[in-house]
PDB file of C-alpha atoms in Angstrom:
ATOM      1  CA  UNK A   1     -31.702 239.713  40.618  1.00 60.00           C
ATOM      2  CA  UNK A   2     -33.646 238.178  43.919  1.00 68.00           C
ATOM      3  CA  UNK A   3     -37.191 237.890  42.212  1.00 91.00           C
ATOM      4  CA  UNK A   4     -38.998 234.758  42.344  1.00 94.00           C
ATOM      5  CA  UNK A   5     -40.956 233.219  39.164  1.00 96.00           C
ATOM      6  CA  UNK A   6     -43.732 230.402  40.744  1.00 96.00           C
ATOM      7  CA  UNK A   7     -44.465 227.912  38.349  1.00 96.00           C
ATOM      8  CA  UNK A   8     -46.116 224.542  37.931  1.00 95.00           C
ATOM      9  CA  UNK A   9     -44.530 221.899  40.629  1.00 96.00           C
ATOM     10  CA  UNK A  10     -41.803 224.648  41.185  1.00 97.00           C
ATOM     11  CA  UNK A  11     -40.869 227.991  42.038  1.00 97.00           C
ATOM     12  CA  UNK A  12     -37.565 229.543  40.906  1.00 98.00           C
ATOM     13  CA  UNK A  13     -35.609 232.035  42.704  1.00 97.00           C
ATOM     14  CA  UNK A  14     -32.954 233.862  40.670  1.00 95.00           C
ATOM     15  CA  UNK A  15     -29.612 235.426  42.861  1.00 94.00           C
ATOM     16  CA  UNK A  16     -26.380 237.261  41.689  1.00 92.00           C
ATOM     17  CA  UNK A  17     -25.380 233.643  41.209  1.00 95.00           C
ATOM     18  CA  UNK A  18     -27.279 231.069  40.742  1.00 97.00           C
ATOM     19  CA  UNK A  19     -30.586 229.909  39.981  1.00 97.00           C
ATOM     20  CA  UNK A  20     -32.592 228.416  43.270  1.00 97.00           C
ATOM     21  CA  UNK A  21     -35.051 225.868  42.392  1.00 98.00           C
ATOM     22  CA  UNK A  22     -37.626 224.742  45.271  1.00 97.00           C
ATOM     23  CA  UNK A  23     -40.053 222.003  44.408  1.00 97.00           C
ATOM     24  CA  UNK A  24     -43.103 222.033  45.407  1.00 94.00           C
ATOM     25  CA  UNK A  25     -44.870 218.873  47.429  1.00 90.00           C
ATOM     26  CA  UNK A  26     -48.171 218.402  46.452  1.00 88.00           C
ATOM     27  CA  UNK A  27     -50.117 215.107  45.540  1.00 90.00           C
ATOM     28  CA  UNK A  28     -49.658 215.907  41.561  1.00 92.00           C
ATOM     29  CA  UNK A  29     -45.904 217.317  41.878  1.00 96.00           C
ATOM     30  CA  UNK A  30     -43.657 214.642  40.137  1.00 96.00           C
ATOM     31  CA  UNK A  31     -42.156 212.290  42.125  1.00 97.00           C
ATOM     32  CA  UNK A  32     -38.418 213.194  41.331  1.00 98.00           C
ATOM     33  CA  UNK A  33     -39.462 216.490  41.928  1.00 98.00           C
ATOM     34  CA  UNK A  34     -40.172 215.730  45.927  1.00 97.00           C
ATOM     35  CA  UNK A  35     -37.416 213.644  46.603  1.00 97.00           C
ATOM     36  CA  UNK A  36     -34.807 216.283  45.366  1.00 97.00           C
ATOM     37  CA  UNK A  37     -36.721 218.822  47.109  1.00 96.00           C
ATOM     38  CA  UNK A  38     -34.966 221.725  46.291  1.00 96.00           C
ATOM     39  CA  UNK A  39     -31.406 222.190  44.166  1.00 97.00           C
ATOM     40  CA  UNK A  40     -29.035 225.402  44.219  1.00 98.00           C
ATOM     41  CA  UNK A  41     -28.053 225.237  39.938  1.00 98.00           C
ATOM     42  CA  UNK A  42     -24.796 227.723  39.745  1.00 98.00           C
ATOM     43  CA  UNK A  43     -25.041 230.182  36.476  1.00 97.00           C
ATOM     44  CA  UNK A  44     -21.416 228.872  35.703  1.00 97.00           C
ATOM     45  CA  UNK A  45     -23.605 225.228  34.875  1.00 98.00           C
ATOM     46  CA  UNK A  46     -25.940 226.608  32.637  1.00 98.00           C
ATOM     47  CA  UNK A  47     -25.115 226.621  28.867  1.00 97.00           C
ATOM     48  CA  UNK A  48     -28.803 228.309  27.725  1.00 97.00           C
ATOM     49  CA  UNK A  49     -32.055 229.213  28.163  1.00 97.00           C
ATOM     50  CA  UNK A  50     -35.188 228.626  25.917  1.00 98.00           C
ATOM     51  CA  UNK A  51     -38.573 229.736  25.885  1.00 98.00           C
ATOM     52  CA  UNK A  52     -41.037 227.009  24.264  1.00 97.00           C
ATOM     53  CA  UNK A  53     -44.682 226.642  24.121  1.00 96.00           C
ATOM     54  CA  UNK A  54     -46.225 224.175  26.607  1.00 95.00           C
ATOM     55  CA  UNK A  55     -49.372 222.434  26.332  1.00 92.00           C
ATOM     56  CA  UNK A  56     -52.658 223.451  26.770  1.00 91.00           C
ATOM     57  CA  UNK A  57     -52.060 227.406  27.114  1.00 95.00           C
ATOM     58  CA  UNK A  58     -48.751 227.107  28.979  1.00 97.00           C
ATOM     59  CA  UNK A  59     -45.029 228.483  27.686  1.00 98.00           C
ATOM     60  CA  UNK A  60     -42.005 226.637  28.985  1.00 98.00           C
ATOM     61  CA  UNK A  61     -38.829 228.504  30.283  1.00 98.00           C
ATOM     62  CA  UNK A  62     -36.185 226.184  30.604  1.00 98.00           C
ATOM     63  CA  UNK A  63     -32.354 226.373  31.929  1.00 98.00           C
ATOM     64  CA  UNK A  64     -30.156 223.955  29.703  1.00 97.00           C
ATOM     65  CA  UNK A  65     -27.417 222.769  31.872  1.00 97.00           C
ATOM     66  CA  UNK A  66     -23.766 222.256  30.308  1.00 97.00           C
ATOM     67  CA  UNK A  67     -22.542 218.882  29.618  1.00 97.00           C
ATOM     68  CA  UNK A  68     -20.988 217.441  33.053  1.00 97.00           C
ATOM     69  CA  UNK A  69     -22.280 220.021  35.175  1.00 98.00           C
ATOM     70  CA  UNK A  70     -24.802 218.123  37.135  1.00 98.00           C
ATOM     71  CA  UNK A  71     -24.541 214.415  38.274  1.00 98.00           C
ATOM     72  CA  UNK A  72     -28.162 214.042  38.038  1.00 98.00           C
ATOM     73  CA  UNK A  73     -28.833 214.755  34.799  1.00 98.00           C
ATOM     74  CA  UNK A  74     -25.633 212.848  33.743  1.00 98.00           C
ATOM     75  CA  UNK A  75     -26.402 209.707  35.440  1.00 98.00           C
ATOM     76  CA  UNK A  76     -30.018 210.351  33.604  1.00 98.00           C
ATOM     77  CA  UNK A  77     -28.174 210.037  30.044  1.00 97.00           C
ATOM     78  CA  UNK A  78     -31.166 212.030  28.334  1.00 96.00           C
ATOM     79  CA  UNK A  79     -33.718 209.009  29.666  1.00 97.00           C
ATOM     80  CA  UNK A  80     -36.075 211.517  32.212  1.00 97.00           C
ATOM     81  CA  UNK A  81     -39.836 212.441  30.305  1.00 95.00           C
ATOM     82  CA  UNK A  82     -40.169 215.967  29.677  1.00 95.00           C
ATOM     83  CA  UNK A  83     -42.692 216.082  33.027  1.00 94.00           C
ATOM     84  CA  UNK A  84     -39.797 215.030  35.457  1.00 96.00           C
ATOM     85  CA  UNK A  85     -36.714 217.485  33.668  1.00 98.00           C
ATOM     86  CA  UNK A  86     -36.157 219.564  36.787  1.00 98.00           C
ATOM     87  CA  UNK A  87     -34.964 221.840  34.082  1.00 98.00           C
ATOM     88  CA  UNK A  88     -38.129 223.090  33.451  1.00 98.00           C
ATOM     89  CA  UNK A  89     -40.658 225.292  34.626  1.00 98.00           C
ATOM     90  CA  UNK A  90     -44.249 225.130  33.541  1.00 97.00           C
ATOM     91  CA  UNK A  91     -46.030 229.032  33.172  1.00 97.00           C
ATOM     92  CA  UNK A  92     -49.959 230.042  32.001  1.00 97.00           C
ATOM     93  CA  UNK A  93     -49.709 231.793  28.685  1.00 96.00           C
ATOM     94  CA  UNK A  94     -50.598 235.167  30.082  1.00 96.00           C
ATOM     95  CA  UNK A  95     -46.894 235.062  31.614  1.00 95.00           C
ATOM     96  CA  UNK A  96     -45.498 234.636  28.332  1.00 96.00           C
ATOM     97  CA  UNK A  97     -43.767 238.247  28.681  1.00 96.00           C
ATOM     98  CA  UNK A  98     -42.639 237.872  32.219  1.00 96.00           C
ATOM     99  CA  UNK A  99     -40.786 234.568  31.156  1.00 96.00           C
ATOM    100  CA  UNK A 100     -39.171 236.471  28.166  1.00 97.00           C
ATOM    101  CA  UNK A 101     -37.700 239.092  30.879  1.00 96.00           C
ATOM    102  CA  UNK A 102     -36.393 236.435  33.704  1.00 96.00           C
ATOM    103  CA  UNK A 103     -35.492 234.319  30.433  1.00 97.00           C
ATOM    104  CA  UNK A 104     -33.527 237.481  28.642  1.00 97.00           C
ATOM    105  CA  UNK A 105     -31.950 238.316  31.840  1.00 95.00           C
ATOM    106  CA  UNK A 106     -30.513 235.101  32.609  1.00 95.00           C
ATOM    107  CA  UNK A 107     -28.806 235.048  29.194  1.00 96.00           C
ATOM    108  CA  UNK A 108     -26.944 238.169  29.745  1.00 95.00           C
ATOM    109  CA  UNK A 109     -25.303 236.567  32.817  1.00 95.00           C
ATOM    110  CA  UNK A 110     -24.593 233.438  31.230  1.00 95.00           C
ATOM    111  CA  UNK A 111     -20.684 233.480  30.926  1.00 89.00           C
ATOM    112  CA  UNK A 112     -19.770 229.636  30.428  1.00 87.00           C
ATOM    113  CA  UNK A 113     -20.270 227.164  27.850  1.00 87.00           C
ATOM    114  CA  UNK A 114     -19.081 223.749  26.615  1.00 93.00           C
ATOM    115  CA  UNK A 115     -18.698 220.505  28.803  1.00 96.00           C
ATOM    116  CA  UNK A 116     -18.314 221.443  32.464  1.00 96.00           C
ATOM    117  CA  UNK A 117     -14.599 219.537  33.781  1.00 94.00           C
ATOM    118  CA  UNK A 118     -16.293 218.786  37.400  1.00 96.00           C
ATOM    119  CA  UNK A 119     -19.874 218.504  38.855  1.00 98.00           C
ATOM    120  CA  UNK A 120     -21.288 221.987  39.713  1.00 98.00           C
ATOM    121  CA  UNK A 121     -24.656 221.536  40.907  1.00 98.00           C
ATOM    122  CA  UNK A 122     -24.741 219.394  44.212  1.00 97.00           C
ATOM    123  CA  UNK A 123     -25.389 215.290  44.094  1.00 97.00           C
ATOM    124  CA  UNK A 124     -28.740 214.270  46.026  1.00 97.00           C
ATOM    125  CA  UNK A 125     -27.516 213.894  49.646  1.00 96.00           C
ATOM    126  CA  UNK A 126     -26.858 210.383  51.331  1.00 95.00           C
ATOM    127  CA  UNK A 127     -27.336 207.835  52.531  1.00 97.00           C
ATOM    128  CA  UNK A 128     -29.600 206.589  50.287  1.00 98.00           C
ATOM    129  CA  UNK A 129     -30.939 203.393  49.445  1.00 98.00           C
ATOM    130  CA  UNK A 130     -33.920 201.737  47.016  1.00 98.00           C
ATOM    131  CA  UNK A 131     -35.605 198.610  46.631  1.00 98.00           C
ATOM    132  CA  UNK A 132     -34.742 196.502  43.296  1.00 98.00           C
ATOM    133  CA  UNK A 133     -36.571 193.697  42.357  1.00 97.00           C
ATOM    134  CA  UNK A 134     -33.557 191.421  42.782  1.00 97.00           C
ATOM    135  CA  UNK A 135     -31.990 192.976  45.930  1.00 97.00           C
ATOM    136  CA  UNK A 136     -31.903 196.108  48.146  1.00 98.00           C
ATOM    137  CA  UNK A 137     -29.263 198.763  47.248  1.00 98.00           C
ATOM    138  CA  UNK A 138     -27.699 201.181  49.561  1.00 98.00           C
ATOM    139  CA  UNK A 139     -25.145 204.004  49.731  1.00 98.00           C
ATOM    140  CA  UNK A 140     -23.690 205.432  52.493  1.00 97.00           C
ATOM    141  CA  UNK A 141     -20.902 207.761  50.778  1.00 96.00           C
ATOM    142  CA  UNK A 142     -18.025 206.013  50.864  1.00 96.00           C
ATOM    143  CA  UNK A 143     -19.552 202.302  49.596  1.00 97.00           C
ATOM    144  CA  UNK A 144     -22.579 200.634  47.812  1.00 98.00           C
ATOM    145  CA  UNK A 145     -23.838 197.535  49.276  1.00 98.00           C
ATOM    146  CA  UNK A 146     -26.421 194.994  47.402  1.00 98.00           C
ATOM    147  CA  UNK A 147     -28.480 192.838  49.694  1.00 97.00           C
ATOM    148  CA  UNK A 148     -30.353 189.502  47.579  1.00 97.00           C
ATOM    149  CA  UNK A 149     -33.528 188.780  47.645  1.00 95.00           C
ATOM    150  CA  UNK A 150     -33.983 185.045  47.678  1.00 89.00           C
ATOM    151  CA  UNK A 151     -37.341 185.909  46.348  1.00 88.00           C
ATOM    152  CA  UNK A 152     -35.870 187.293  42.624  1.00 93.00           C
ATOM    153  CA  UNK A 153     -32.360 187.122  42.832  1.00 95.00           C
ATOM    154  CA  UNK A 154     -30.525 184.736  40.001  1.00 95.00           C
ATOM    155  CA  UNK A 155     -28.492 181.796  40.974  1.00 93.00           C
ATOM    156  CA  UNK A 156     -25.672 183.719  39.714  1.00 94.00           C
ATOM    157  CA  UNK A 157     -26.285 186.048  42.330  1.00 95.00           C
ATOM    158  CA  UNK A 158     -26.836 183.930  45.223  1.00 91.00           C
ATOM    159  CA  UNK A 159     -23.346 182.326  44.056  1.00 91.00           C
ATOM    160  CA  UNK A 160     -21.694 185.766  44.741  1.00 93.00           C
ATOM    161  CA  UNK A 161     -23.072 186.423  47.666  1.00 93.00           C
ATOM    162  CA  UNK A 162     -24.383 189.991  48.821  1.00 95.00           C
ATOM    163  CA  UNK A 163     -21.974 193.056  47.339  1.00 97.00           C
ATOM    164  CA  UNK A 164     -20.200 195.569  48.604  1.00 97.00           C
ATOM    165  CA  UNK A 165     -18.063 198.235  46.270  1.00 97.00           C
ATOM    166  CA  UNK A 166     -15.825 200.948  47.674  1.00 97.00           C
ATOM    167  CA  UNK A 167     -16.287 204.128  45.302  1.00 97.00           C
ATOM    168  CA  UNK A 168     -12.429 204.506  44.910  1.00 95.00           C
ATOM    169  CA  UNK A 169     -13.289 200.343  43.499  1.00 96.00           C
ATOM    170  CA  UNK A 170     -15.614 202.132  40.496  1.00 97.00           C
ATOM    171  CA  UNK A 171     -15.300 204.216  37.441  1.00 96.00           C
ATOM    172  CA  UNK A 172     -18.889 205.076  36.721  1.00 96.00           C
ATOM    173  CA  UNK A 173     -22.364 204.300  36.766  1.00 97.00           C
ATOM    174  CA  UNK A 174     -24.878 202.937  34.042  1.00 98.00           C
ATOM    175  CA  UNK A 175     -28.368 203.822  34.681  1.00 98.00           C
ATOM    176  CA  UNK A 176     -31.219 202.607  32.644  1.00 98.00           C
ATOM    177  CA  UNK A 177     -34.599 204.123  33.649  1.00 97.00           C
ATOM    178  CA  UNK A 178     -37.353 201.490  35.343  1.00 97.00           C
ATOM    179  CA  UNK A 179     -39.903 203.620  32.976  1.00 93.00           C
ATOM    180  CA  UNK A 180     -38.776 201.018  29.883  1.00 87.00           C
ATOM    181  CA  UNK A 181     -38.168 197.397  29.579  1.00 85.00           C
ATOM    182  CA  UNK A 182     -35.560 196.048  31.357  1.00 90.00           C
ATOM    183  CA  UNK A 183     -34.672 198.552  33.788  1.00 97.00           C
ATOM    184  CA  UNK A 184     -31.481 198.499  35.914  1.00 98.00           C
ATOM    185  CA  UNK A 185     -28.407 200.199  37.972  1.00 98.00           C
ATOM    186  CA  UNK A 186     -24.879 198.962  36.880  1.00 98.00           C
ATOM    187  CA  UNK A 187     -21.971 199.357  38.852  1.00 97.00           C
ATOM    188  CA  UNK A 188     -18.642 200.128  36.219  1.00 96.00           C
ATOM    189  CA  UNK A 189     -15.762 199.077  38.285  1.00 94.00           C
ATOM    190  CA  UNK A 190     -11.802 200.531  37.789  1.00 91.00           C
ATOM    191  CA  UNK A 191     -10.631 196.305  37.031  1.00 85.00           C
ATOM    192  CA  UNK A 192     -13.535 195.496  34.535  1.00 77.00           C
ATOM    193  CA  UNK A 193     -11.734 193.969  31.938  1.00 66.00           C
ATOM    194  CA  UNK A 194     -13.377 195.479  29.197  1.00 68.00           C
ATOM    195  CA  UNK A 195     -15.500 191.907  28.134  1.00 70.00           C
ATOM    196  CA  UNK A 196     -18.940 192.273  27.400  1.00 73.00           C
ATOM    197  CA  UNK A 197     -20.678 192.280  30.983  1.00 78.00           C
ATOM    198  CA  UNK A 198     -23.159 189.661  31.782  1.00 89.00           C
ATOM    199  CA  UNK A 199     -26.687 190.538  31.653  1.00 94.00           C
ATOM    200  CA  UNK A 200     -27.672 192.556  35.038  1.00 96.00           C
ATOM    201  CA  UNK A 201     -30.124 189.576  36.082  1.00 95.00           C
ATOM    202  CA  UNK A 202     -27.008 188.212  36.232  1.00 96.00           C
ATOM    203  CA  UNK A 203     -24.378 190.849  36.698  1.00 96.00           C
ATOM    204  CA  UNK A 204     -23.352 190.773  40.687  1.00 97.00           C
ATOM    205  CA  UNK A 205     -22.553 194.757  40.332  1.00 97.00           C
ATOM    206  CA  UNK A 206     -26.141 195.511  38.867  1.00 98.00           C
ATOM    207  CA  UNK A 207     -29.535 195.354  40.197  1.00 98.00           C
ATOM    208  CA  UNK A 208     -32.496 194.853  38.683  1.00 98.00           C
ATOM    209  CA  UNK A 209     -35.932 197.398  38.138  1.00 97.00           C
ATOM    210  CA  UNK A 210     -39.189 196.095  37.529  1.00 92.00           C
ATOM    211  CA  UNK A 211     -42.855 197.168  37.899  1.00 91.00           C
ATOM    212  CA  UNK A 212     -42.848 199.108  41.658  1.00 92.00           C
ATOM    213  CA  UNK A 213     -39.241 198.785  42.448  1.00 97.00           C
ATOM    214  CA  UNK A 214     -36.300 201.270  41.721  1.00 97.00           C
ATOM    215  CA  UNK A 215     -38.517 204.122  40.739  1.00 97.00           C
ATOM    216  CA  UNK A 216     -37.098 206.798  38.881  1.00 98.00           C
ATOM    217  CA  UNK A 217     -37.439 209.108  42.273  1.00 98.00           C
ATOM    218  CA  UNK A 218     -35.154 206.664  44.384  1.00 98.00           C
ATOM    219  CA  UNK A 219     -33.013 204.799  41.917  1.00 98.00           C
ATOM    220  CA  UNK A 220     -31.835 208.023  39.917  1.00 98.00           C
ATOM    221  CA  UNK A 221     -30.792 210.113  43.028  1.00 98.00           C
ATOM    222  CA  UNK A 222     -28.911 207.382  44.194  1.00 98.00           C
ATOM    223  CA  UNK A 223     -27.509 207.101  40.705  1.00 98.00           C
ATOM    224  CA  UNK A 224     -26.661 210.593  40.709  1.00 98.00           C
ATOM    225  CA  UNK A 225     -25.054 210.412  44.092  1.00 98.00           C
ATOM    226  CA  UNK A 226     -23.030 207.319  43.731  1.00 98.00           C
ATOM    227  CA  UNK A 227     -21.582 209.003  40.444  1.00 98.00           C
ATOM    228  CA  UNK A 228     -20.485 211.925  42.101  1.00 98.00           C
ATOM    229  CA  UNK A 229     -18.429 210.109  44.684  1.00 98.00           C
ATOM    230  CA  UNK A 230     -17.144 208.159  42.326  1.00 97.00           C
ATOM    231  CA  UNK A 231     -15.751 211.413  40.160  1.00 95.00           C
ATOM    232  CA  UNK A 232     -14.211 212.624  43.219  1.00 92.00           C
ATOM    233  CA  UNK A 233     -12.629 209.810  44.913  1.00 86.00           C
ATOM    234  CA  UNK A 234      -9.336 207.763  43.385  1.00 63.00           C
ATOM    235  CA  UNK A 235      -8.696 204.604  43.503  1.00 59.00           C
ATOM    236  CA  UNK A 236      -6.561 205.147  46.351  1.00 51.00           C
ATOM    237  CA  UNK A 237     -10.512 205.057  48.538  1.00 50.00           C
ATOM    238  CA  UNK A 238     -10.489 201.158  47.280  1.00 47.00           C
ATOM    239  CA  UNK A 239      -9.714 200.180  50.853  1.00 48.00           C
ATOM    240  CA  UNK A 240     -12.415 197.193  51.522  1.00 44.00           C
ATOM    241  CA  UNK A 241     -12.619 194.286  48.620  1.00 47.00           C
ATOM    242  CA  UNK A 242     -16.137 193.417  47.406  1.00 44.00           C
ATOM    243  CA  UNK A 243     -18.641 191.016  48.552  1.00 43.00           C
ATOM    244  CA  UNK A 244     -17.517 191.961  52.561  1.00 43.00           C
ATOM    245  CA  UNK A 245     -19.772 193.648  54.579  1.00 45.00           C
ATOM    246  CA  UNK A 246     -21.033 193.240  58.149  1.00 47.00           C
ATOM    247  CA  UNK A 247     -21.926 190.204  60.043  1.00 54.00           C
ATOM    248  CA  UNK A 248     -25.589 189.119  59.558  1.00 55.00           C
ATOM    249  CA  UNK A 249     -28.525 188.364  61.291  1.00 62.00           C
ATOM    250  CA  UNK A 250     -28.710 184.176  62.042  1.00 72.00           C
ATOM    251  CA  UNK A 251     -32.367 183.942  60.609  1.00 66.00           C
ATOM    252  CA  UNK A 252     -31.274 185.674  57.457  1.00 66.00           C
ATOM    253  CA  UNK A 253     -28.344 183.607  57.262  1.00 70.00           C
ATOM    254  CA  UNK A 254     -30.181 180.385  57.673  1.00 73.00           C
ATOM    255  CA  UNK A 255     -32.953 181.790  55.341  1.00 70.00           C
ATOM    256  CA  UNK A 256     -30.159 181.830  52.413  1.00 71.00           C
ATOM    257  CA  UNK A 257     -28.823 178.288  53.641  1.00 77.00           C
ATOM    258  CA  UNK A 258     -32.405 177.149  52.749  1.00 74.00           C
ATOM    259  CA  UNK A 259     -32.640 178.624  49.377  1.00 71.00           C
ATOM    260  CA  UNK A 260     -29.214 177.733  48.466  1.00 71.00           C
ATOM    261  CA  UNK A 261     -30.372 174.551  49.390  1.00 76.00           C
ATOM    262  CA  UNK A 262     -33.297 174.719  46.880  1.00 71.00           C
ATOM    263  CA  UNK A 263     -30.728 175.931  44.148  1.00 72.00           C
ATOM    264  CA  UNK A 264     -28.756 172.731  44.935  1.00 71.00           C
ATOM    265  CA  UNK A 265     -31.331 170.147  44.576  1.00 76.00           C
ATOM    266  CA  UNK A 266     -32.683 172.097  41.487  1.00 70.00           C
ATOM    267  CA  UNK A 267     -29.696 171.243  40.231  1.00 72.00           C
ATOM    268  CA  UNK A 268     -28.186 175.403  39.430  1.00 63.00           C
ATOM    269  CA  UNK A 269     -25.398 174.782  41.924  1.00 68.00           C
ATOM    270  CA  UNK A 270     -22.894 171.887  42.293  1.00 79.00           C
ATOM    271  CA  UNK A 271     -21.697 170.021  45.203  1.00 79.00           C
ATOM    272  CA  UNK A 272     -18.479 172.141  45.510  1.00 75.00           C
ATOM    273  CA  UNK A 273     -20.767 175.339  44.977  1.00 72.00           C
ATOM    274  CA  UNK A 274     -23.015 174.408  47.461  1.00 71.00           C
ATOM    275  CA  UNK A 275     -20.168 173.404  50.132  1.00 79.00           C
ATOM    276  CA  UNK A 276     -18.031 176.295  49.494  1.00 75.00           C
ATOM    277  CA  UNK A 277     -21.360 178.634  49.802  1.00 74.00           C
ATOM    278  CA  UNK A 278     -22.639 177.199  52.528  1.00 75.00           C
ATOM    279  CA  UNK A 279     -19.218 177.511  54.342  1.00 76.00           C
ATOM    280  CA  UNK A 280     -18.954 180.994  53.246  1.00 74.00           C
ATOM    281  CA  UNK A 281     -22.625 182.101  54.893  1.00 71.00           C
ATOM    282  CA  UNK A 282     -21.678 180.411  58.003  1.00 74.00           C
ATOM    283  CA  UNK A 283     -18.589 182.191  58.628  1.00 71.00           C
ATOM    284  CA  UNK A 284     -21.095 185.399  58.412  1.00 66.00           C
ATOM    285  CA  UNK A 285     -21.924 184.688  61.775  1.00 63.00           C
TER     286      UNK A 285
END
């Protein structure tokens, strides 16, 4: 086709192909909608297309992507508000007719339907990393590391000790938006036993949202991205265990001596905790 429809926050280019969505970067563009900047959605992941009225003299034309066609919206798990669904784009009335040709035209090149068998539509690019409120997440491809922050991290977490999971270690990801109470990112690993898993305040493979940190814009790309590693690697990638990572920085070691200190006298950690803890963050340097 090669035409070009601009919307609201987006404009979309349609080739032989595939649908090229470019978001646009202004102050009142969504903030999902800057951090992926722009995505390349194959026709092949596209089950549909509707044509809806928007508010306040606006029509919607939206692409409906298959089941398991795009990590993002998969690791979303139907939690993203209708004003951050990079699925749709926002027209005036007026181009009610205009949408009803780009949206007719789509359809007759539509050729797949059902659940998708692999990701189609690219993951958000890495590395990538977010602030929680218990700890700093980041992803480099191959492995997600979680770094404590003595300032909200349980005792259950301090115990563990920072994280580090090789994707070929995990089996998913469980993403609950930061929008709604009790927010958080949860690591599903390959030798979960299948018991019910702690709560994530408490869950060494989860971090924690709260009010200002893991926004939907940096938490749900890395979501997205972590998820598609994980569909394409095997557990054969598994090479590093968790919890080992590279050596740290002596203030930041000492700095977790101190606090495990704190948990020790408050009476959350044993002797033998402490001791073997203790033991554990001096080896780190």
């Amino acid at each position: 086709m090669g035409d070009v429809l601009a919307g609201l926050h987006a404009v979309w280019e349609f080739e032989s192909d595939s649908v090229l969505i470019r978001f646009e970067r202004g102050i009142r563009t969504p903030k999902l909608f800057q951090a992926l900047g722009e995505r390349r959605v194959p026709l092949e992941a596209i089950a549909g297309v509707t044509l809806t009225p928007g508010k306040r003299g606006t029509v919607v034309l939206r692409a409906v992507p298959r089941p398991g066609a795009d990590p993002l919206m998969e690791a979303a798990a139907d939690q993203l508000k209708e004003g951050s669904d990079p699925y749709r784009l926002v027209l005036p009335a007026e181009r009610e007719t205009l949408a009803e040709y780009y949206a007719d035209e789509l359809r007759a090149r539509l050729t797949a339907s059902g659940p998708a068998e692999r990701f189609l539509v690219a993951a958000p690019e890495v590395p990538l990393q977010f602030k929680a409120y218990d700890g700093k997440a980041s992803f480099d491809g191959r492995s997600v590391s979680f770094r404590w922050f003595w300032t909200g991290a349980s005792s259950a977490k301090w115990k563990a000790g920072d994280q580090s999971f090789p994707v070929g270690a995990l089996s998913g990801v469980e993403w609950r938006s930061p929008e709604v109470f009790e927010g958080y990112l949860r690591l599903l690993r390959r030798d979960d036993p299948g018991e019910r898993a702690p709560q994530p305040d408490h869950d060494p493979a989860a971090v924690v949202f709260g009010l200002g940190y893991g926004p939907v814009h940096e938490s749900l790309p890395f979501a997205a991205a972590v998820l598609a590693a994980v569909r394409s690697a095997g557990p054969a990638d598994a090479a590093a265990p968790a919890g080992t990572g590279p050596r740290r920085d002596p203030a930041d070691i000492a700095d977790r001596i101190r606090h495990l200190g704190e948990l020790h006298q408050a009476g959350l950690v044993t002797d033998e905790e402490f001791s073997a803890k203790k033991a554990e963050l001096l080896a780190e340097l």
